Tab-separated table of C-alpha atoms in Angstrom:
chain	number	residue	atom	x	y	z
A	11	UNK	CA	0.000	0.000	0.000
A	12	UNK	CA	0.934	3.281	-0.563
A	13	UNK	CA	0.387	5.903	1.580
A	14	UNK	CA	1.564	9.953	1.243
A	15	UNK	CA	2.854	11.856	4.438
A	16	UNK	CA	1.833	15.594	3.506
A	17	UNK	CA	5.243	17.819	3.095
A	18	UNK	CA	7.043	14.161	3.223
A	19	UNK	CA	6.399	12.292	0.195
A	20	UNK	CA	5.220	8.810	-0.598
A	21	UNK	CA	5.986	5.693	1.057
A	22	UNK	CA	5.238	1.724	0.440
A	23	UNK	CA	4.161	0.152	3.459
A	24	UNK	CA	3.603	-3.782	4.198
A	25	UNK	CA	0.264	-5.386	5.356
A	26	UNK	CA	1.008	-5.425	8.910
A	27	UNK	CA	1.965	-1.296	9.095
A	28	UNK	CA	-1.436	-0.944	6.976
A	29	UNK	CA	-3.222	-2.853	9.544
A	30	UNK	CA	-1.502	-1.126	12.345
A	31	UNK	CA	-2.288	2.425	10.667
A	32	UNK	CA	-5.582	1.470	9.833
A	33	UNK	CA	-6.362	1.107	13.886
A	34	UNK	CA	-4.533	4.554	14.137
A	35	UNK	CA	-6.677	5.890	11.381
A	36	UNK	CA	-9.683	5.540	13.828
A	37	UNK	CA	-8.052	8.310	16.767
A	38	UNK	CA	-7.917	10.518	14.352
A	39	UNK	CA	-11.171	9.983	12.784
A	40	UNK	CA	-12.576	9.992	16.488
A	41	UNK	CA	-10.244	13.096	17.133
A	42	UNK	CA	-11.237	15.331	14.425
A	43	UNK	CA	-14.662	14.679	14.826
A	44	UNK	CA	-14.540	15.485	18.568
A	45	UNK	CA	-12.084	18.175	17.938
A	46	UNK	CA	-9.404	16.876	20.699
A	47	UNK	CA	-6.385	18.169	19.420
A	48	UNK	CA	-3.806	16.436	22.088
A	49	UNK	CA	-5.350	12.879	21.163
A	50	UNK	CA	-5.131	14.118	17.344
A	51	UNK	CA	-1.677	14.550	17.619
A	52	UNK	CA	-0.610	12.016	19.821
A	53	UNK	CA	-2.705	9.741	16.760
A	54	UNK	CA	-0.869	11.881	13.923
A	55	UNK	CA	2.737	11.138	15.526
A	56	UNK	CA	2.042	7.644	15.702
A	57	UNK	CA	1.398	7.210	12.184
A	58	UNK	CA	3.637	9.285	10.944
A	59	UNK	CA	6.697	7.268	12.641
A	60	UNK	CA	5.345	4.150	11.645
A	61	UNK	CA	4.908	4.844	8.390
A	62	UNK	CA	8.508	6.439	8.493
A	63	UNK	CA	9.914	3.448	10.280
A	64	UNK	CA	8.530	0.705	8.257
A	65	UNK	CA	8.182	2.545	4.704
A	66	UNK	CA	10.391	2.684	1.885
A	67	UNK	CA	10.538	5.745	0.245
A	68	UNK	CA	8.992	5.799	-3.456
A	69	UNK	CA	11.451	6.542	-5.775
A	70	UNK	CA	11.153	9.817	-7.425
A	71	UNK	CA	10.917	8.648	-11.012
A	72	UNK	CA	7.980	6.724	-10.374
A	73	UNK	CA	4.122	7.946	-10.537
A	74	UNK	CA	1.447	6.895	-8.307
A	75	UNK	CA	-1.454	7.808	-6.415
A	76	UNK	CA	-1.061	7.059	-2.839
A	77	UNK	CA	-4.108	4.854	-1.182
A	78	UNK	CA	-3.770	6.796	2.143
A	79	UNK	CA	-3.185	10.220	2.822
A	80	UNK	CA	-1.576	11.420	6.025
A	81	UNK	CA	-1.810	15.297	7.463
A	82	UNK	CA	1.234	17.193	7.714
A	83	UNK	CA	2.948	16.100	10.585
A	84	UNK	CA	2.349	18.875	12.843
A	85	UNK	CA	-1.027	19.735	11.411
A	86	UNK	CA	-3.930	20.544	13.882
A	87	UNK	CA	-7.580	19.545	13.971
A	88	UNK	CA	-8.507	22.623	12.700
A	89	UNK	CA	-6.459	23.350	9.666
A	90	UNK	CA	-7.462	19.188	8.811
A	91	UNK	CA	-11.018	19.923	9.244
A	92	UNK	CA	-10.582	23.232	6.752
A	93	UNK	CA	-8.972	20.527	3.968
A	94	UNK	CA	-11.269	18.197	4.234
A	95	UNK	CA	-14.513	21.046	4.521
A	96	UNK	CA	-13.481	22.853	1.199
A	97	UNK	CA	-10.999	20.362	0.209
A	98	UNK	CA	-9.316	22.961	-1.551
A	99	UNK	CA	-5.511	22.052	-2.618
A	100	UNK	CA	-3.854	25.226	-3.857
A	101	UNK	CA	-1.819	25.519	-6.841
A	102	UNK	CA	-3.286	24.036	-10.353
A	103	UNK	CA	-1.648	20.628	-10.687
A	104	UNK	CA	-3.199	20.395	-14.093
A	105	UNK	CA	-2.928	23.583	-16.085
A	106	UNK	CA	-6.793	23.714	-16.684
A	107	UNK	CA	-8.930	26.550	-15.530
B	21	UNK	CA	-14.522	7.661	7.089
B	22	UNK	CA	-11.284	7.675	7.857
B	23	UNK	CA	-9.131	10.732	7.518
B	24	UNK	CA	-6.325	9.084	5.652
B	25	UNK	CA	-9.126	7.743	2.823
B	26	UNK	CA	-10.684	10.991	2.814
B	27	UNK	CA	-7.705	13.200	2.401
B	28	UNK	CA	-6.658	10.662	-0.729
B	29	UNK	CA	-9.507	10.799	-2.252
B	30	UNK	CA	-9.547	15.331	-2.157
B	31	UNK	CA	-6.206	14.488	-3.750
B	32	UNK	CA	-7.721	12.164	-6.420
B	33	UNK	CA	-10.539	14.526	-6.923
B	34	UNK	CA	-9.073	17.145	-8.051
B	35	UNK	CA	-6.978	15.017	-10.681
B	36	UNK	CA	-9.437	13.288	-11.910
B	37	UNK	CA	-11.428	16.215	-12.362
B	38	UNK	CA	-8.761	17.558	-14.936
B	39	UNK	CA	-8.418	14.402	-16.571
B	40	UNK	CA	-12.144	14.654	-17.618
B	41	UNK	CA	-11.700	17.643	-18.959
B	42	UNK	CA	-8.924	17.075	-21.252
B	43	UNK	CA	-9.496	16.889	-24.992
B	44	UNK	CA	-5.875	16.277	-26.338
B	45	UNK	CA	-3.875	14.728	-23.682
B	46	UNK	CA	-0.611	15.458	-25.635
B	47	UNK	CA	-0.869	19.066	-25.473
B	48	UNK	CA	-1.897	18.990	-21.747
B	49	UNK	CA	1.259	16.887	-21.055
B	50	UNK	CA	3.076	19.863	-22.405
B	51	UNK	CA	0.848	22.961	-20.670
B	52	UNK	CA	1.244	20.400	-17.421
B	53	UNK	CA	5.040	20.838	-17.251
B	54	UNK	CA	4.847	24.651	-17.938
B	55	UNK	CA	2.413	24.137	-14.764
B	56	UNK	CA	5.299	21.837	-12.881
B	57	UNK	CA	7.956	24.260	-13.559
B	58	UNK	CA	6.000	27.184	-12.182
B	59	UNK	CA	5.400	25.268	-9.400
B	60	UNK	CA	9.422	24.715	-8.830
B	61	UNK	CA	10.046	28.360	-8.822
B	62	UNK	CA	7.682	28.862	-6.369
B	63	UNK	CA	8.773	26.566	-4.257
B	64	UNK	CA	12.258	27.493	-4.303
B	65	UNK	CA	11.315	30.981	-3.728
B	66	UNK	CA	9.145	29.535	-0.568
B	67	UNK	CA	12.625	27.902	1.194
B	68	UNK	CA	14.341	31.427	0.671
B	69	UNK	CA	11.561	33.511	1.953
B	70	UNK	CA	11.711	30.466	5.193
B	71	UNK	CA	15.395	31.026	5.043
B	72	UNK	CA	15.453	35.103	5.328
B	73	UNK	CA	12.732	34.692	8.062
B	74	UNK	CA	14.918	32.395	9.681
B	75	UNK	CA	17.925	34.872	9.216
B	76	UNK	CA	16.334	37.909	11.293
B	77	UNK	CA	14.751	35.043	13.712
B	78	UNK	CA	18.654	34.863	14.392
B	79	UNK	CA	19.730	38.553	14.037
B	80	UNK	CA	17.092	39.590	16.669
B	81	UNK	CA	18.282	36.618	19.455
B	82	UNK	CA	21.630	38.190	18.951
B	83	UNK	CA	20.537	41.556	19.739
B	84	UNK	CA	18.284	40.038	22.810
B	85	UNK	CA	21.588	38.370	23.857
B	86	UNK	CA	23.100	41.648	24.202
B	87	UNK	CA	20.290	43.162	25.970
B	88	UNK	CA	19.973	40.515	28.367
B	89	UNK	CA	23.800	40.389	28.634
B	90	UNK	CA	23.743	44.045	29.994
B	91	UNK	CA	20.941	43.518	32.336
B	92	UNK	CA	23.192	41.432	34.182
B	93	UNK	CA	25.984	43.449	33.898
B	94	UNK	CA	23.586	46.546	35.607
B	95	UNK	CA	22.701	44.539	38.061
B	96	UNK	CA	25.948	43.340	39.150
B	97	UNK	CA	27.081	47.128	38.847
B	98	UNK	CA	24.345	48.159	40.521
B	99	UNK	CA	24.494	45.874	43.656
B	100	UNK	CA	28.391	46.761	43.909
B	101	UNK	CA	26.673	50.282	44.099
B	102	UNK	CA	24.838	49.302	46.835
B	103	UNK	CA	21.355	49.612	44.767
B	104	UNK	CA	19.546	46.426	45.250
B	105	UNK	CA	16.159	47.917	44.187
B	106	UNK	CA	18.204	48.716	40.771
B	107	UNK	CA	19.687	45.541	40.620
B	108	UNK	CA	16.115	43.982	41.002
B	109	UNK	CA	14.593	45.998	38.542
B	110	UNK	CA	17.416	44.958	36.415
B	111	UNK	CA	17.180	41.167	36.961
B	112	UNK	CA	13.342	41.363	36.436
B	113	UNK	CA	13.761	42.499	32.995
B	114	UNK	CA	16.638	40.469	32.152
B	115	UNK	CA	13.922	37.468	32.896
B	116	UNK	CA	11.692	39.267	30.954
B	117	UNK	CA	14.304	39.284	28.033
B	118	UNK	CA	15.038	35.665	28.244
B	119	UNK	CA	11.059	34.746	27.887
B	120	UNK	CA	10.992	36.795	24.434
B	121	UNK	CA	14.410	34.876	23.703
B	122	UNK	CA	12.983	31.585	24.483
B	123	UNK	CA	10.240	32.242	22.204
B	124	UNK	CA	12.865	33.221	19.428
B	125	UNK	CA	14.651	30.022	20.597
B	126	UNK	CA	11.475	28.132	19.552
B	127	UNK	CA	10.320	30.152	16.208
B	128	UNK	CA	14.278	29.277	15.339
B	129	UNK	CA	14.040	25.831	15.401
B	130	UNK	CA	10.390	25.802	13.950
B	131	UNK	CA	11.765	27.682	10.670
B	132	UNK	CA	14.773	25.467	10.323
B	133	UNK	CA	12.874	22.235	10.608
B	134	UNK	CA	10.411	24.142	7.618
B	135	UNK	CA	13.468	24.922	5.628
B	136	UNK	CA	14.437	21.374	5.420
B	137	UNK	CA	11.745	19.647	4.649
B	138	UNK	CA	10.723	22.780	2.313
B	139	UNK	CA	13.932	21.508	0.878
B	140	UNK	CA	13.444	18.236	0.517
B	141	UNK	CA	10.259	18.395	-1.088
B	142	UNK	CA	11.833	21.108	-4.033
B	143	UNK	CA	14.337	18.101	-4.566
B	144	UNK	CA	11.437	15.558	-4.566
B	145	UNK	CA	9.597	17.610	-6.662
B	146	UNK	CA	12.410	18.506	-9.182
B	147	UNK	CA	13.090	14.534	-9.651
B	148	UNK	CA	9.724	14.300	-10.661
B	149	UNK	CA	9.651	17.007	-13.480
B	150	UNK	CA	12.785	16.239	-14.819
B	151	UNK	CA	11.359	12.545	-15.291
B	152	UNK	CA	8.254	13.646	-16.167
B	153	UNK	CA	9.736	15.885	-18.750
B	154	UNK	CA	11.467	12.846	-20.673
B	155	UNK	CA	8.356	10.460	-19.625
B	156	UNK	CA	6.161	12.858	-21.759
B	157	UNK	CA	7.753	12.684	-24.836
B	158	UNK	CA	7.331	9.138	-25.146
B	159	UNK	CA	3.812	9.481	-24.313
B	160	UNK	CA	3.539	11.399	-26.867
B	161	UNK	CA	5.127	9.237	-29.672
B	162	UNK	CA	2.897	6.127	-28.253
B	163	UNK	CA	-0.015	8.094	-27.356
B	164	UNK	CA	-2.598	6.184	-29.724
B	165	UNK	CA	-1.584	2.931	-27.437
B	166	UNK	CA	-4.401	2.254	-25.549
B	167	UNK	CA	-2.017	1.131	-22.785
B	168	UNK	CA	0.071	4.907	-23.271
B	169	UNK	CA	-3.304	6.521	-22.209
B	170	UNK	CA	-3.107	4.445	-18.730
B	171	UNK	CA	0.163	5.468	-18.390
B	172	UNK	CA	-0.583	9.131	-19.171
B	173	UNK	CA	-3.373	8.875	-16.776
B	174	UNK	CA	-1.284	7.415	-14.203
B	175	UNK	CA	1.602	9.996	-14.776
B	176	UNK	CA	-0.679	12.592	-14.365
B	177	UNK	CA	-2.375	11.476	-11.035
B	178	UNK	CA	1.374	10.894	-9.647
B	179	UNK	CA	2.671	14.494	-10.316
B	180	UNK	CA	-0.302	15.866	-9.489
B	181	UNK	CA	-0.814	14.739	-6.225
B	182	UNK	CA	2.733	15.865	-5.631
B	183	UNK	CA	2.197	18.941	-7.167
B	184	UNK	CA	-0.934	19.223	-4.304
B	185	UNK	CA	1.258	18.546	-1.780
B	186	UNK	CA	4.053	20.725	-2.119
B	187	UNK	CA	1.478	23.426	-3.361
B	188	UNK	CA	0.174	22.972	0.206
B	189	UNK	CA	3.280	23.004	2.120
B	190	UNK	CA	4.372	26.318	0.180
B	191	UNK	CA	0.932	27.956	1.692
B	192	UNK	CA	1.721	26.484	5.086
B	193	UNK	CA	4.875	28.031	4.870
B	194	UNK	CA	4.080	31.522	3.346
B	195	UNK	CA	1.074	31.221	6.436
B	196	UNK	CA	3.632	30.733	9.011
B	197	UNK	CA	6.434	33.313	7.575
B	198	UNK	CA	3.805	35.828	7.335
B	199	UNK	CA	3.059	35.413	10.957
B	200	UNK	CA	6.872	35.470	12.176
B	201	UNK	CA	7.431	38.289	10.385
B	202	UNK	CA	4.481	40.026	12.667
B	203	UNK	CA	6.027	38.963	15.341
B	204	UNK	CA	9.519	39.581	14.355
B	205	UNK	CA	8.513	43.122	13.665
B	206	UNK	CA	6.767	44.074	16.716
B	207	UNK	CA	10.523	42.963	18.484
B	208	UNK	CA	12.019	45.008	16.567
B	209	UNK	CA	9.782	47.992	17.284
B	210	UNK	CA	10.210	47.045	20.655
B	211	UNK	CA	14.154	47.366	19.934
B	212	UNK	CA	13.518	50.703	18.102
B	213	UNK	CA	11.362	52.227	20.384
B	214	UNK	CA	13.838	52.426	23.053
B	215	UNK	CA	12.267	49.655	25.350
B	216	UNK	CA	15.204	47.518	25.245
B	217	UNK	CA	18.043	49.692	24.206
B	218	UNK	CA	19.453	52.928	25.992
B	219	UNK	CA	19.672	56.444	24.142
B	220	UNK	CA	17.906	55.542	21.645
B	221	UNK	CA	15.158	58.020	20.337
B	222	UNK	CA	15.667	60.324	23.901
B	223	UNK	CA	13.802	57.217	25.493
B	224	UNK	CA	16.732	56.626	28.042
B	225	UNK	CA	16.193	53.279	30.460
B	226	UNK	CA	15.703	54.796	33.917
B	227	UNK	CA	17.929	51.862	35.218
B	228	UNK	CA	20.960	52.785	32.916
B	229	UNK	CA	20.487	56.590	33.924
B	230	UNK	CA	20.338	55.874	37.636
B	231	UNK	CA	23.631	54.233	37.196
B	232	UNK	CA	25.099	56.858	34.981
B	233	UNK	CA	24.232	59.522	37.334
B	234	UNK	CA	26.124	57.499	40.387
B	235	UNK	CA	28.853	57.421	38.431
B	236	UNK	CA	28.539	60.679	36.598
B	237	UNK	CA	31.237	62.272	38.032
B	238	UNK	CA	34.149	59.301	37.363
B	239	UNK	CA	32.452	58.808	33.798
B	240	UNK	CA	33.261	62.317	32.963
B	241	UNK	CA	36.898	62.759	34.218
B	242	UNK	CA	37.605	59.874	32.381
B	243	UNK	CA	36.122	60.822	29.395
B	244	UNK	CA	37.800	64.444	29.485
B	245	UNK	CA	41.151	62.355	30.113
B	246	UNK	CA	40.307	60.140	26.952
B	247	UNK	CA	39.403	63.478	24.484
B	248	UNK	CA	42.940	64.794	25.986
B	249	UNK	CA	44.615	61.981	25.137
B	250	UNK	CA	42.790	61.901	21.659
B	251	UNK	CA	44.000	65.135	20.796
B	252	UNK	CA	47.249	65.182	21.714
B	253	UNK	CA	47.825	61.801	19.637
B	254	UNK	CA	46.334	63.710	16.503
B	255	UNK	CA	47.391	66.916	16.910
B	256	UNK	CA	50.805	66.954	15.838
B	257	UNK	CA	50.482	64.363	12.865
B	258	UNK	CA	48.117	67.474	11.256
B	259	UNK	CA	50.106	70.236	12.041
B	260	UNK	CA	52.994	67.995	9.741
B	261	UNK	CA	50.697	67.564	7.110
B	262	UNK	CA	49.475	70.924	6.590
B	263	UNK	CA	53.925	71.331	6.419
B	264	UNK	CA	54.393	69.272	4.027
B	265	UNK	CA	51.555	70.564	1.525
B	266	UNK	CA	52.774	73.796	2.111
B	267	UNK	CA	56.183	72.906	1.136
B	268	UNK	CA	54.663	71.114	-1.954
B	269	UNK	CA	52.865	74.646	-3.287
B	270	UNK	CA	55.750	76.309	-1.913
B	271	UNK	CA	58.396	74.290	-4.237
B	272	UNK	CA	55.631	74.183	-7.686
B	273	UNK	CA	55.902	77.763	-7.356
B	274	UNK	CA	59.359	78.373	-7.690
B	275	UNK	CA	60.163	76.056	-10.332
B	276	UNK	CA	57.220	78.380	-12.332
B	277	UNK	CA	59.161	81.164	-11.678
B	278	UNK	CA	62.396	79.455	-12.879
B	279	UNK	CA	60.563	78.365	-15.987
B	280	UNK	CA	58.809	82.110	-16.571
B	281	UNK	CA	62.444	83.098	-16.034
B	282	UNK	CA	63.850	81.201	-18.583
């Protein structure tokens, strides 16, 4: 599986990291929804140092979409709840209007 | 649903929103890396803006060093005085000082930690285009292949999701600058204004003056010693050079003469 860390890049992770960040995936659901930013981050770090420990980097000449998206590592509740609100993503990736 | 699945599929979105729209993928391939190469330059531009931030981050702990630096020295000068309730008033801002350099201390580290990874996501980035760049020609040679219009598709998704996220991290990063700088700059009014520093703007600190005036009356024999001093060291070597200029004029206009004379 591949899975992004924003401001990080991409990284291929095994079954048993997906599983484990799958479990993880659920604090921060339950932490953004409940707007708990301490359990949000304690959540965020996890995942983002398990997907550091256990990933491999993908290498740069290679193009895929990740399956899994993490926040930037020292993102809070609210700017994640602004993304995923207006899920606006500045810059045009495309070139079309 | 989860927030990893969500945030994937904004990213995906907004990809496969522009892949809808395209009519001749070959000349999109091309207006893409116009896009991709914009995007470099502004990312680049985003680690020096981090990296001047950074820069007066570091210039103003230097000049809080100072300030804290003399606090002590006031205080120790103004105990040996016999001034505790200057020496006090002297300590308290010193502690004062070190909170706003503390909080410098922090910014610091924030914007350097930025800077890197700001970095390392230009370099990412740049790996991408230049592959992308040579990936797109082919593309374009094989694009009536049913299997080169996966592989366009796929290319596409890939650099734009990266595109996404380092499009994000230069916002974070202009977001954050833009509030150091606020920051930054009320310190350095705060430097200006005569707050911090003595004689500056009339706006004297009333600790400094107490001490000056307790040891007004040393301060200005020695300084009437120093000006003596000053002068006699100077005063002769201009007297001498006046001489010799005079001399100089003195000897042109004689050889005129001589050559009027002859």
């Amino acid at each position: 599986m591949i899975v992004r860390i924003l401001g990080e890049g991409q990284f291929r992770v095994d079954d048993d990291a997906a599983a484990k960040l799958t479990a993880l995936d659920k604090d921060l659901d339950a932490a953004v929804r409940d707007g708990t930013d301490a359990a949000f981050s304690a959540a965020l770090h996890a995942a983002v140092a398990l997907v550091q420990a256990s990933g491999v980097a993908v290498a740069d000449d290679e193009f895929v979409t990740a399956d899994y998206i993490l926040p930037f590592s020292d993102a809070t509740v609210d700017e994640v709840r602004k993304l995923l609100a207006d899920g606006a993503i500045p810059g045009d990736s495309i070139g079309l209007p | 649903m989860s927030v990893m699945k969500r945030v994937s599929l904004i990213f995906r979105a907004k990809a496969d929103k522009a892949l809808d729209r395209m009519e001749d993928p070959r000349e999109t391939l091309d207006y893409s890396y116009k896009q991709q190469v914009e995007m470099l330059t502004r990312v680049r531009r985003g680690v020096a803006d981090v990296a001047t931030s950074r820069k007066r981050v570091e210039l103003q702990m230097n000049s809080l060093q100072k300030e804290i630096g003399k606090r002590d020295t006031q205080a120790r000068d103004a105990l040996g005085k016999g001034r505790e309730d200057l020496a006090r008033a002297a300590l308290q801002n010193k502690a004062q000082l070190q909170g706003q350099y503390a909080d410098l201390e922090t910014q610091f580290a924030a914007l350097q930690e930025q800077e890197e990874k700001l970095t390392l996501a230009s370099q990412r980035l740049d790996a991408k285009v230049q592959t992308f760049r040579t990936r797109k020609e082919t593309l374009k040679a094989t694009y009536t292949a049913a299997e080169a219009q996966t592989r366009i598709n796929e290319a596409f998704s890939g650099i734009s999701e990266e595109m996404g996220d380092v499009g994000l991290a230069i916002q974070r990063a202009e977001d954050k600058t833009a509030q150091m700088q606020a920051r930054a700059g009320a310190i350095d009014e705060l430097l200006a204004s005569g707050a911090l520093e003595d004689h500056v703007g009339g706006n004297q600190d009333y600790i400094q003056a107490e001490l000056d005036k307790l040891g007004a009356g040393t301060d200005v024999d020695n300084e009437l010693a120093r000006m003596k001093n000053e002068i006699a060291a100077t005063a002769p070597k201009q007297i001498e050079g006046n001489g010799a200029a005079g001399t100089g004029q003195e000897a042109a206009a004689s050889e005129q003469q001589a050559g009027d004379g002859a």
